CSV table of C-alpha atoms in Angstrom, one decimal:
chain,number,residue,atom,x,y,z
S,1282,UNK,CA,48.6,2.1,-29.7
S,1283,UNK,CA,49.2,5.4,-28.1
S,1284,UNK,CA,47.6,7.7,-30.4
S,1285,UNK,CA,44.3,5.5,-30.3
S,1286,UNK,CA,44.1,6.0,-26.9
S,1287,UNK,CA,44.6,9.4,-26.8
S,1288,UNK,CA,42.0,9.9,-29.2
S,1289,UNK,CA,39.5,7.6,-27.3
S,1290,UNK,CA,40.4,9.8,-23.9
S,1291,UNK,CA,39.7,12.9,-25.9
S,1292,UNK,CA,36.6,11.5,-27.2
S,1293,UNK,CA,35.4,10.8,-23.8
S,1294,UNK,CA,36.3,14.1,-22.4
S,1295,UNK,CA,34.3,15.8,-25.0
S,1296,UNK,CA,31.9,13.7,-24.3
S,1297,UNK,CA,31.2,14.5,-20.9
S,1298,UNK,CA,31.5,18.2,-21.6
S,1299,UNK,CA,28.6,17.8,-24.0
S,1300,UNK,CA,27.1,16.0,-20.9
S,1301,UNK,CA,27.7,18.2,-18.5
S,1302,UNK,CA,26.5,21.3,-20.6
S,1303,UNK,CA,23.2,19.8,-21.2
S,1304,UNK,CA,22.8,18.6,-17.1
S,1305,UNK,CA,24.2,21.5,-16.1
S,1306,UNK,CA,23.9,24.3,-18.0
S,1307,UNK,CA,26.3,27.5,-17.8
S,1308,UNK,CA,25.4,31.0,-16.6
S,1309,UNK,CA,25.4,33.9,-18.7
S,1310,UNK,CA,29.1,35.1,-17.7
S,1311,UNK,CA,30.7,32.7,-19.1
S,1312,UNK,CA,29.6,33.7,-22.7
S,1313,UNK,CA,27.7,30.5,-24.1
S,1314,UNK,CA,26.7,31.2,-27.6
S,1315,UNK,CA,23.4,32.0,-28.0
S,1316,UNK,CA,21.5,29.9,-30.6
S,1317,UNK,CA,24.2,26.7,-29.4
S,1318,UNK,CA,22.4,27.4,-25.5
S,1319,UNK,CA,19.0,27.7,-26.4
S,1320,UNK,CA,19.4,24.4,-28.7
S,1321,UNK,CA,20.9,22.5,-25.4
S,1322,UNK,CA,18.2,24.1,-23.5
S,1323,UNK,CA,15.4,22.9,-25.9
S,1324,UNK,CA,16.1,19.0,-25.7
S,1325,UNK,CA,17.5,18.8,-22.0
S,1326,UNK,CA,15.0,20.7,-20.1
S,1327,UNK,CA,11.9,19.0,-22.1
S,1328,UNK,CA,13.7,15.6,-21.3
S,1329,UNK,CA,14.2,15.8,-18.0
S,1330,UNK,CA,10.7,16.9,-17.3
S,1331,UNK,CA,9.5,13.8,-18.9
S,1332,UNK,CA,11.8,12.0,-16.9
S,1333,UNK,CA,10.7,13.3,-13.6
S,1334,UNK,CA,7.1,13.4,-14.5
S,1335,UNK,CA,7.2,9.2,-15.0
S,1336,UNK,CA,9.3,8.5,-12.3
S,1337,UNK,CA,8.1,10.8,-9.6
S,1338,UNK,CA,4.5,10.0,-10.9
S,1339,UNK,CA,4.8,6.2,-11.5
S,1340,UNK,CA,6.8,6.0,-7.6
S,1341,UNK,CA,3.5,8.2,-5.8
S,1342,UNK,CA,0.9,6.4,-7.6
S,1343,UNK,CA,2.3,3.4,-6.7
S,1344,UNK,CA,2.5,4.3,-2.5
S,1345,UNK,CA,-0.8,5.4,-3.1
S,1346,UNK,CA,-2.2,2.6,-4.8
S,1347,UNK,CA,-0.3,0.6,-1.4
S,1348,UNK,CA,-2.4,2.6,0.7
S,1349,UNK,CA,-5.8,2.3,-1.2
S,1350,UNK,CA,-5.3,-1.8,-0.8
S,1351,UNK,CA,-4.6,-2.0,2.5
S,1352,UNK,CA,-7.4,0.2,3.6
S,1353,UNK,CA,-9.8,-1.1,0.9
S,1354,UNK,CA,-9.1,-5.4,1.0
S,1355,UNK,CA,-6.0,-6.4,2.7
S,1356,UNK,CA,-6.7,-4.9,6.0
S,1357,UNK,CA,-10.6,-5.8,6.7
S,1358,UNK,CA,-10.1,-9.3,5.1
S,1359,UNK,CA,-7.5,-9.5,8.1
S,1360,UNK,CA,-10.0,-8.7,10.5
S,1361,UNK,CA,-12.8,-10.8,8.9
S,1362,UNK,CA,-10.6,-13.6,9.1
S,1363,UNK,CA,-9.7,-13.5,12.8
S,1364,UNK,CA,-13.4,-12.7,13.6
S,1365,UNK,CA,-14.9,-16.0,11.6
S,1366,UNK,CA,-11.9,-17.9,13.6
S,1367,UNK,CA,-13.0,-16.0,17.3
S,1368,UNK,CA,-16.7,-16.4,16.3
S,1369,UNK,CA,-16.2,-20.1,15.8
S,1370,UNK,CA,-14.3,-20.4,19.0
S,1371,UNK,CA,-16.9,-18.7,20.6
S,1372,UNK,CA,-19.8,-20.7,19.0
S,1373,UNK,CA,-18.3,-24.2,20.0
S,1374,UNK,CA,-17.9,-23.4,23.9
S,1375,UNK,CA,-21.5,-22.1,24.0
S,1376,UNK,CA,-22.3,-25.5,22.1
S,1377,UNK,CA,-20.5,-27.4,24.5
S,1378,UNK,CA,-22.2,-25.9,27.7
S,1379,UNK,CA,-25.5,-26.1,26.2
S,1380,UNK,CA,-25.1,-29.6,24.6
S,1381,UNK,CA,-24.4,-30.7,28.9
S,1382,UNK,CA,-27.3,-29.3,30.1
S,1383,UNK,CA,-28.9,-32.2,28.7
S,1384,UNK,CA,-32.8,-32.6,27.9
S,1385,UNK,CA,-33.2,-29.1,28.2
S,1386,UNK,CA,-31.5,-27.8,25.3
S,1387,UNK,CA,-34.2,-29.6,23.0
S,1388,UNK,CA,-36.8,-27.0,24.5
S,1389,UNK,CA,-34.3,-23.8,24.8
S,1390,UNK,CA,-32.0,-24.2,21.8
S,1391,UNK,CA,-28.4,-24.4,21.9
S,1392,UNK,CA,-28.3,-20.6,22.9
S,1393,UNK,CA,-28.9,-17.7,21.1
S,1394,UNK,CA,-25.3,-16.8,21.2
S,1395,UNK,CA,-23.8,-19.5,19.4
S,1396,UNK,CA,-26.1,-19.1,16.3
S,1397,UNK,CA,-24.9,-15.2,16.3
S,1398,UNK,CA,-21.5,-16.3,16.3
S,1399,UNK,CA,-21.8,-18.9,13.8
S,1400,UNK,CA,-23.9,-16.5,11.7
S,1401,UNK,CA,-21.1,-13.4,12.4
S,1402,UNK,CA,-19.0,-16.3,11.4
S,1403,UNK,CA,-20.1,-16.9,7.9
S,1404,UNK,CA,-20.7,-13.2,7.3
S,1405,UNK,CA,-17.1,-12.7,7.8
S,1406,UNK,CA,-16.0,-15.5,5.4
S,1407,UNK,CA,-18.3,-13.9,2.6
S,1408,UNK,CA,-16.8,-10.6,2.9
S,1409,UNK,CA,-13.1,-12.3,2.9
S,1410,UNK,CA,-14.4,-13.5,-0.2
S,1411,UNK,CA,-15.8,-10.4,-2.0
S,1412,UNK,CA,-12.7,-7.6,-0.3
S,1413,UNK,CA,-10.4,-9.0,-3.6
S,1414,UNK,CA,-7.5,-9.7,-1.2
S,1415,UNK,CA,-7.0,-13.2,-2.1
S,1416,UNK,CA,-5.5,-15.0,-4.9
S,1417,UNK,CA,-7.3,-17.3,-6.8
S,1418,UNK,CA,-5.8,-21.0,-4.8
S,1419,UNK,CA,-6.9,-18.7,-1.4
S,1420,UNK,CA,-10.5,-18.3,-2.8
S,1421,UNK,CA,-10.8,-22.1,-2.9
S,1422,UNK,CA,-9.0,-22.7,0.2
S,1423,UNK,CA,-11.6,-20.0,1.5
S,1424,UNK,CA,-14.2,-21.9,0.2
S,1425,UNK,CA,-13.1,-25.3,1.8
S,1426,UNK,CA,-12.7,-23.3,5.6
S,1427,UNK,CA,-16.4,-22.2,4.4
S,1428,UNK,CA,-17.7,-25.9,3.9
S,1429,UNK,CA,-16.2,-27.2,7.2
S,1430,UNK,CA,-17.9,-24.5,8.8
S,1431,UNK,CA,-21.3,-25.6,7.4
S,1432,UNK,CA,-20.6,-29.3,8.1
S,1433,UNK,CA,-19.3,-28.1,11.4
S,1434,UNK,CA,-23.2,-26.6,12.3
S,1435,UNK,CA,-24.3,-30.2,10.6
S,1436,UNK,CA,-22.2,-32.0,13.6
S,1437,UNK,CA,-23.7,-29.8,16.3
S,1438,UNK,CA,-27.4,-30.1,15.4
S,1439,UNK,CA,-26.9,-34.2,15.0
S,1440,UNK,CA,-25.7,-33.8,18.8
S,1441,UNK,CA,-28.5,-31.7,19.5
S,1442,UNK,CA,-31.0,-34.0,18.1
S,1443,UNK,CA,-29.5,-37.2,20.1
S,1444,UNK,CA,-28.8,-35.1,23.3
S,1445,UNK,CA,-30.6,-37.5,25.5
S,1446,UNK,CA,-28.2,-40.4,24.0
S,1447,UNK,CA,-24.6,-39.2,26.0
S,1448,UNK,CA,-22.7,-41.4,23.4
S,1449,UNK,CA,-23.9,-39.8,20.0
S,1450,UNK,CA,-24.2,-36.5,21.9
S,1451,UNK,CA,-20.3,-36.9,22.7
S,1452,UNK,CA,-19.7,-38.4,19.2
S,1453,UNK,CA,-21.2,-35.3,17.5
S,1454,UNK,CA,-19.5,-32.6,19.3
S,1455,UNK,CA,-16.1,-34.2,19.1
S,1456,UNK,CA,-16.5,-34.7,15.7
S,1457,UNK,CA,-17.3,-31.0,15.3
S,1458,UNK,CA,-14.7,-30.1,17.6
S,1459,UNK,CA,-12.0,-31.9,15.2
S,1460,UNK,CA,-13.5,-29.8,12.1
S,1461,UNK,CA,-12.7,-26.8,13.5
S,1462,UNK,CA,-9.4,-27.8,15.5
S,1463,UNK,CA,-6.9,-30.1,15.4
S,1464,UNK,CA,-6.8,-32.0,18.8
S,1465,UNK,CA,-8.3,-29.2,21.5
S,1466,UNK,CA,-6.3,-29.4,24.8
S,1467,UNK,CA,-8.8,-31.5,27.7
S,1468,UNK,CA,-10.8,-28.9,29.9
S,1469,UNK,CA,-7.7,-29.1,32.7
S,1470,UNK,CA,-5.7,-27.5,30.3
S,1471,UNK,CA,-8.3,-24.7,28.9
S,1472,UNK,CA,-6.9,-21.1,29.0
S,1473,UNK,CA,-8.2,-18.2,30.7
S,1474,UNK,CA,-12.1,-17.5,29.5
S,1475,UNK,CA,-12.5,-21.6,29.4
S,1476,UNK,CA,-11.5,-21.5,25.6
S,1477,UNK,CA,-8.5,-24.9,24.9
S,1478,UNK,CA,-5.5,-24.1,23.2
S,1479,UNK,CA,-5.8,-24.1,19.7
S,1480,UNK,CA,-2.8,-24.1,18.3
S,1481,UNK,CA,-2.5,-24.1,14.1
S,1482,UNK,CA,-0.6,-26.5,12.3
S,1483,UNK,CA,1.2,-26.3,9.4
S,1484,UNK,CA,1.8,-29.0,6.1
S,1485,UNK,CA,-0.1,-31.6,5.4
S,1486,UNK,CA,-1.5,-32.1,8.7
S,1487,UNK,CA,-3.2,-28.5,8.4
S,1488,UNK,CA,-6.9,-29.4,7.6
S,1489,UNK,CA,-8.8,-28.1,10.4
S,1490,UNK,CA,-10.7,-24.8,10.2
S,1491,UNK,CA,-8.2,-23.0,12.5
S,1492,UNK,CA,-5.4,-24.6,10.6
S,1493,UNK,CA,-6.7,-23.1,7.2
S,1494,UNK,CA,-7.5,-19.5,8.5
S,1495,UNK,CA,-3.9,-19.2,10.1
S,1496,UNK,CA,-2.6,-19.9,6.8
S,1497,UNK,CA,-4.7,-17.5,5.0
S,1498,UNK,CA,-3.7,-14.9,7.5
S,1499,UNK,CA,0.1,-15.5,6.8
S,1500,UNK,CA,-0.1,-15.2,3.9
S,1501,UNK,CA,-2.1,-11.9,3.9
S,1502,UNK,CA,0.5,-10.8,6.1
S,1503,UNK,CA,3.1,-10.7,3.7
S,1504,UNK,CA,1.1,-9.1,1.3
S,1505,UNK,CA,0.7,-6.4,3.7
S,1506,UNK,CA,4.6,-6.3,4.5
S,1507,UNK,CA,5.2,-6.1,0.4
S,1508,UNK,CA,3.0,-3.4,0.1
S,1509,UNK,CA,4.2,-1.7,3.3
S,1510,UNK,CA,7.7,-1.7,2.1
S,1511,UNK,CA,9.0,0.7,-0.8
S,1512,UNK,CA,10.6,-1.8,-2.8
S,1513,UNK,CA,13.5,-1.6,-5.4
S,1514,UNK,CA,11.7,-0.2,-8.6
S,1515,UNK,CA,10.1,2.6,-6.3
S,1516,UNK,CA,13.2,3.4,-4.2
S,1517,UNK,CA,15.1,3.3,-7.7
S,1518,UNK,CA,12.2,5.5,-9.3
S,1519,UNK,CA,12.3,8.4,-6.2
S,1520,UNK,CA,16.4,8.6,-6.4
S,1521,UNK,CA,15.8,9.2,-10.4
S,1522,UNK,CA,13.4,11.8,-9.7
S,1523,UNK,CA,14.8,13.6,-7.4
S,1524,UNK,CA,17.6,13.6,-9.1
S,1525,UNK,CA,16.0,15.3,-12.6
S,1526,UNK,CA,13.9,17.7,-10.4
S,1527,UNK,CA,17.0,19.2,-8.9
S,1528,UNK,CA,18.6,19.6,-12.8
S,1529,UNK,CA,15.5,20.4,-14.3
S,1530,UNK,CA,14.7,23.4,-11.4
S,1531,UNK,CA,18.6,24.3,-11.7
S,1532,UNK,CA,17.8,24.4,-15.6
S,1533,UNK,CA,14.6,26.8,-15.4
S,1534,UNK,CA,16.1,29.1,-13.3
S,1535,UNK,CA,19.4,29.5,-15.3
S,1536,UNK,CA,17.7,29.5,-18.4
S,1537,UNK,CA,15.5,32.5,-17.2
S,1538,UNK,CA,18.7,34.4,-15.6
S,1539,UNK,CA,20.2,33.7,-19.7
S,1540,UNK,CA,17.1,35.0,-21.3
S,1541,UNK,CA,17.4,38.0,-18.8
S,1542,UNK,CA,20.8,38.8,-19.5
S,1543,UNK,CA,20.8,38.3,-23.1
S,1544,UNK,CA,17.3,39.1,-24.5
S,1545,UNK,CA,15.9,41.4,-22.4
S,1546,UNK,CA,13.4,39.5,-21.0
S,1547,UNK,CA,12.7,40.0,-17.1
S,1548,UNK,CA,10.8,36.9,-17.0
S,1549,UNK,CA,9.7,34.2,-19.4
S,1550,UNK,CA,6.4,33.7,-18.7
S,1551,UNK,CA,5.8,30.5,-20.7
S,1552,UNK,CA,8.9,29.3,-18.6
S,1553,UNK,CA,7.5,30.5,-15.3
S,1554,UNK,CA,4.1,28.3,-16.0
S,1555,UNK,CA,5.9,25.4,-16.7
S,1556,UNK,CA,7.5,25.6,-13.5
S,1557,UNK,CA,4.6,26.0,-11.4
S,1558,UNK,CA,3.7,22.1,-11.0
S,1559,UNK,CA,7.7,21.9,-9.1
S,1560,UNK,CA,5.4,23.7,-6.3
S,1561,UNK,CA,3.4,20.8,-5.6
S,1562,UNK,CA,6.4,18.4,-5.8
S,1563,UNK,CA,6.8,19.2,-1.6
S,1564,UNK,CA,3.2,18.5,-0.9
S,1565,UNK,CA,3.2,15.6,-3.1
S,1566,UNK,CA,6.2,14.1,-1.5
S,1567,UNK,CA,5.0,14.9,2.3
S,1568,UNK,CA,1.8,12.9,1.0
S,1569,UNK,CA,4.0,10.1,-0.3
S,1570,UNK,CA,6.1,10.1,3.5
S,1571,UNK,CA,3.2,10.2,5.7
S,1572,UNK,CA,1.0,7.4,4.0
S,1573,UNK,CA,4.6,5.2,3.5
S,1574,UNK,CA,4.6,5.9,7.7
S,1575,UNK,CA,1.0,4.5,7.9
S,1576,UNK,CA,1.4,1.6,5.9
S,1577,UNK,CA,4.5,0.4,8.8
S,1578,UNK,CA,2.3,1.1,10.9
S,1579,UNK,CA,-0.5,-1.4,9.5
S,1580,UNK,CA,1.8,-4.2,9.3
S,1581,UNK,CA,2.4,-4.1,13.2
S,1582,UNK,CA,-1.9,-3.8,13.4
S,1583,UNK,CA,-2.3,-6.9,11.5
S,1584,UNK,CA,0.4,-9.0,13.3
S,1585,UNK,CA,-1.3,-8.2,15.9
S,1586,UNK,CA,-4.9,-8.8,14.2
S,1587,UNK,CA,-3.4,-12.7,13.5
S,1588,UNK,CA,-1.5,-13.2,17.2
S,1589,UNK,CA,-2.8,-11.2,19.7
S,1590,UNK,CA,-6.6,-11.5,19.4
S,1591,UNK,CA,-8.4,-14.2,21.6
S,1592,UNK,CA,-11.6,-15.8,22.4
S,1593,UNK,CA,-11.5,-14.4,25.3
S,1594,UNK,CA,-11.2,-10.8,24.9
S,1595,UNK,CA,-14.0,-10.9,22.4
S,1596,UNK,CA,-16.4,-12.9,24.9
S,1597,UNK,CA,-15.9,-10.1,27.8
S,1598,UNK,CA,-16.6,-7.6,25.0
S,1599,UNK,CA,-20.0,-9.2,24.1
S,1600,UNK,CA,-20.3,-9.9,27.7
S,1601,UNK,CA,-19.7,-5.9,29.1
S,1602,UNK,CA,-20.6,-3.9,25.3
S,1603,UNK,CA,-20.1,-1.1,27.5
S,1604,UNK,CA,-16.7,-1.3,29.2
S,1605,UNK,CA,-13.7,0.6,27.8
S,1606,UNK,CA,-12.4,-1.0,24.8
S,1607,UNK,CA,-9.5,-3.9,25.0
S,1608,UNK,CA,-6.4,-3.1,22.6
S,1609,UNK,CA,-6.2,-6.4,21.4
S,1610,UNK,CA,-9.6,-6.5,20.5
S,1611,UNK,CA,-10.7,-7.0,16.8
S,1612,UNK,CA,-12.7,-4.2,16.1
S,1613,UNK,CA,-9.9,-1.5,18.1
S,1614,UNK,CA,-7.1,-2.8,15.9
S,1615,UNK,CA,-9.2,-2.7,12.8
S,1616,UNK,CA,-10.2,1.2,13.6
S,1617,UNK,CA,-6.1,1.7,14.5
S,1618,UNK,CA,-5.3,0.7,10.9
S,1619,UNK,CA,-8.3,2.6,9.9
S,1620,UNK,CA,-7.0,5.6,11.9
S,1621,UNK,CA,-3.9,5.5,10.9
S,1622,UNK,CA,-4.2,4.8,7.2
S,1623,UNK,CA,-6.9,7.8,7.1
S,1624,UNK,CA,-4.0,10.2,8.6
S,1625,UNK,CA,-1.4,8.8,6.4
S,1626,UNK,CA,-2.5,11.2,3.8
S,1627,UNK,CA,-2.8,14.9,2.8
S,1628,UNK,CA,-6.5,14.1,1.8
S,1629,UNK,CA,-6.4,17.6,-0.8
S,1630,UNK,CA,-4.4,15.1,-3.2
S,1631,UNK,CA,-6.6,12.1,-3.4
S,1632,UNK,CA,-6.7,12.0,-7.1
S,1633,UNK,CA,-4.0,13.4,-7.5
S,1634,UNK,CA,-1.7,10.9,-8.5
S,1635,UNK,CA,-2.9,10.4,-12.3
S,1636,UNK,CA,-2.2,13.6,-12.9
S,1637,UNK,CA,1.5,14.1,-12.1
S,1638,UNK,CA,2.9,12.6,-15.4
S,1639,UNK,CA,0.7,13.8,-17.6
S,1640,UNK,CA,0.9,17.3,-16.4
S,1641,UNK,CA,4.9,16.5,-16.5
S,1642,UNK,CA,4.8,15.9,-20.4
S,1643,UNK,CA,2.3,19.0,-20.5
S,1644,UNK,CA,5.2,21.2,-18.9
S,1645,UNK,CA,7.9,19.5,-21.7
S,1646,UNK,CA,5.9,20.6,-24.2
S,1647,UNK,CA,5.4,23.9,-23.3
S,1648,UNK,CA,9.2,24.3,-22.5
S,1649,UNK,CA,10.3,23.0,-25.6
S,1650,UNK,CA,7.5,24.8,-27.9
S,1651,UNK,CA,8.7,28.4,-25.9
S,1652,UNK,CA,12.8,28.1,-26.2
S,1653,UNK,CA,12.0,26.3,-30.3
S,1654,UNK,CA,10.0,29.7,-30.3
S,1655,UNK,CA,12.9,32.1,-28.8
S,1656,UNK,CA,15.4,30.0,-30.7
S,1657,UNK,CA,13.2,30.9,-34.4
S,1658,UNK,CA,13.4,34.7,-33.4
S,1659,UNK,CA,17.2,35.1,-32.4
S,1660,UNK,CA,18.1,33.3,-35.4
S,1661,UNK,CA,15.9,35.7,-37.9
S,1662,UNK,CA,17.0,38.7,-36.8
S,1663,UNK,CA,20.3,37.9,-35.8
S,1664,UNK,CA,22.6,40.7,-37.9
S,1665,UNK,CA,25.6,38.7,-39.4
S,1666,UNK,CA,28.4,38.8,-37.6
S,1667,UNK,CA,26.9,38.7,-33.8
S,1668,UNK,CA,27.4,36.0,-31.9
S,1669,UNK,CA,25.3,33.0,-32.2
């Protein structure tokens, strides 16, 4: 038993030499043969360029493609979302007022505010729609929210046209009231701006408008988390790229120090081209940092987008247009994403991305077509007897 273990030690020992000298290749004083280096040269350095290429490549085009959908869908159907829920909050207390001033609303309207909120409203819900951010069971539970708004404006003008009868007045706007939320809070209870609590509910007793938009919006919120966060396969992807950029930049440069030494050469030219794409890999991964920074930054922006926005705030906007900006308003945390997202980029590399692992196979070819082509020369006029 002893001397198959011995041989199975020595095995592996060799094995990881062979390793080692491929990963790490020797310099020219310790006297590698010739035509033995340049073969170890020829498959490792192609290799791990291909290596790098995909996995560098595959990670940035994938924090990119994070940042593109958050600034493109998931972030403005976020927005849209809590402006058809303020809108509608909106709408209904204009309703209400108007629907008690009695007769006179028949001659003046219910007010041209509430029609531009229920209007903004639907708007909203159509781009939710079209921004590509929901799955296909959201876009019918966006459709649903979008039928209960239009039987919602049903219950108000059936209110409006029986205004001078209190009951079916009452009748109508309740009704409509419970379409959009699930038991309001009475007027004594109303929060600051006269808007009621209207807090979402969850399970099966979720079937209000409110109800249905809060769940969209969670559920958009973790997509935005998942795209926010790096993820196994890219973490995994980065660590493997960085660590075959290292050996391959450790390879190009011995390899040229070797073809000095030994052939003459002062500097490989073919070699040297080949290694001019490692000079974007620090702009590249700056890019990939700074729009990985952004996209943590979102995710606080669209908590905020779901719990900090208000009736309130958005009716003393339209109120004072004017006025300096609220942070929790709608369209200030939609341009914060906005801002932030746009800075979350070096924007001399949009488009950039494709191109990193094709260009990576590019330089393998090239590196393994210029050391097959050294290789070929040393071996034909190689005198016998010289080292090889």
């Amino acid at each position: 038993m002893t001397v198959p273990r011995r041989t199975a030690r020595t095995a592996a020992a060799g094995a990881l030499r062979r390793l080692r000298s491929h990963l790490w290749p020797a310099v020219p004083a310790e006297h590698p043969r010739n035509r033995v280096y340049l073969r170890e040269r020829m498959i490792t350095l192609p290799l791990l360029a291909v290596v790098a290429s995909l996995a560098f490549g595959w990670a940035y085009g994938e924090i990119r493609a994070d940042s593109a959908a958050l600034r493109g869908s998931h972030t403005p159907a976020l927005g849209d979302l809590a402006d058809a829920e303020m809108s509608l909050r909106i709408a209904d207390r204009e309703a209400a007022r108007s629907l008690g001033a009695g007769e006179s609303v028949r001659l003046s309207g219910i007010g041209r505010r509430y029609l531009t909120r229920t209007t903004r409203a639907t708007q909203s819900l159509n781009q939710v729609a079209r921004s590509g951010a929901l799955t296909t069971a959201e876009r019918q539970e966006l459709d649903v929210v979008s039928g209960l708004v239009a039987d919602y404006g049903t219950w108000i003008a059936f209110a409006q046209n029986n205004v001078a009868d209190p009951v079916l007045r009452e009748a109508g706007l309740g009704y409509a009231r419970s379409m959009l939320c699930t038991a309001p809070a009475p007027p004594s209870r109303a929060a600051p701006g006269g808007f009621p609590p209207c807090e979402p509910r969850t399970g099966s007793d979720a079937t209000t408008v409110v109800d249905r938009i809060s769940a969209l919006e969670k559920s958009l919120r973790g997509r935005v988390a998942d795209r926010a966060c790096l993820g196994a396969g890219v973490t995994a992807a980065a660590v493997v790229a960085g660590a075959a950029l290292v050996l391959l930049s450790v390879g190009l440069w011995r390899t040229q120090v070797f073809l000095h030494h030994r052939f003459h050469l002062r500097v490989s030219l073919p070699l040297a081209a080949a290694a001019l794409p490692l000079l974007a890999v620090p702009f590249l991964t700056a890019d990939a940092v700074l729009a990985q920074r952004a996209q943590q930054r979102v995710v606080s922006a669209a908590r905020e987008l779901s719990d900090r926005t208000s009736p309130a705030v958005e009716s003393r906007a339209d109120a004072h247009p004017h006025a300096r900006p609220d942070l929790r308003l709608i369209d200030t945390l939609e341009s914060r994403a906005r801002r932030d997202l746009a800075r979350g980029r070096l924007p001399a590399l949009d488009g950039a991305a494709p191109w990193v692992a094709p260009t990576g196979l590019l330089c393998a070819a090239l590196v393994c077509a210029t050391l097959h082509g050294y290789r070929r020369e040393y071996v034909h006029i190689a005198r016998p007897g010289a080292a090889s």
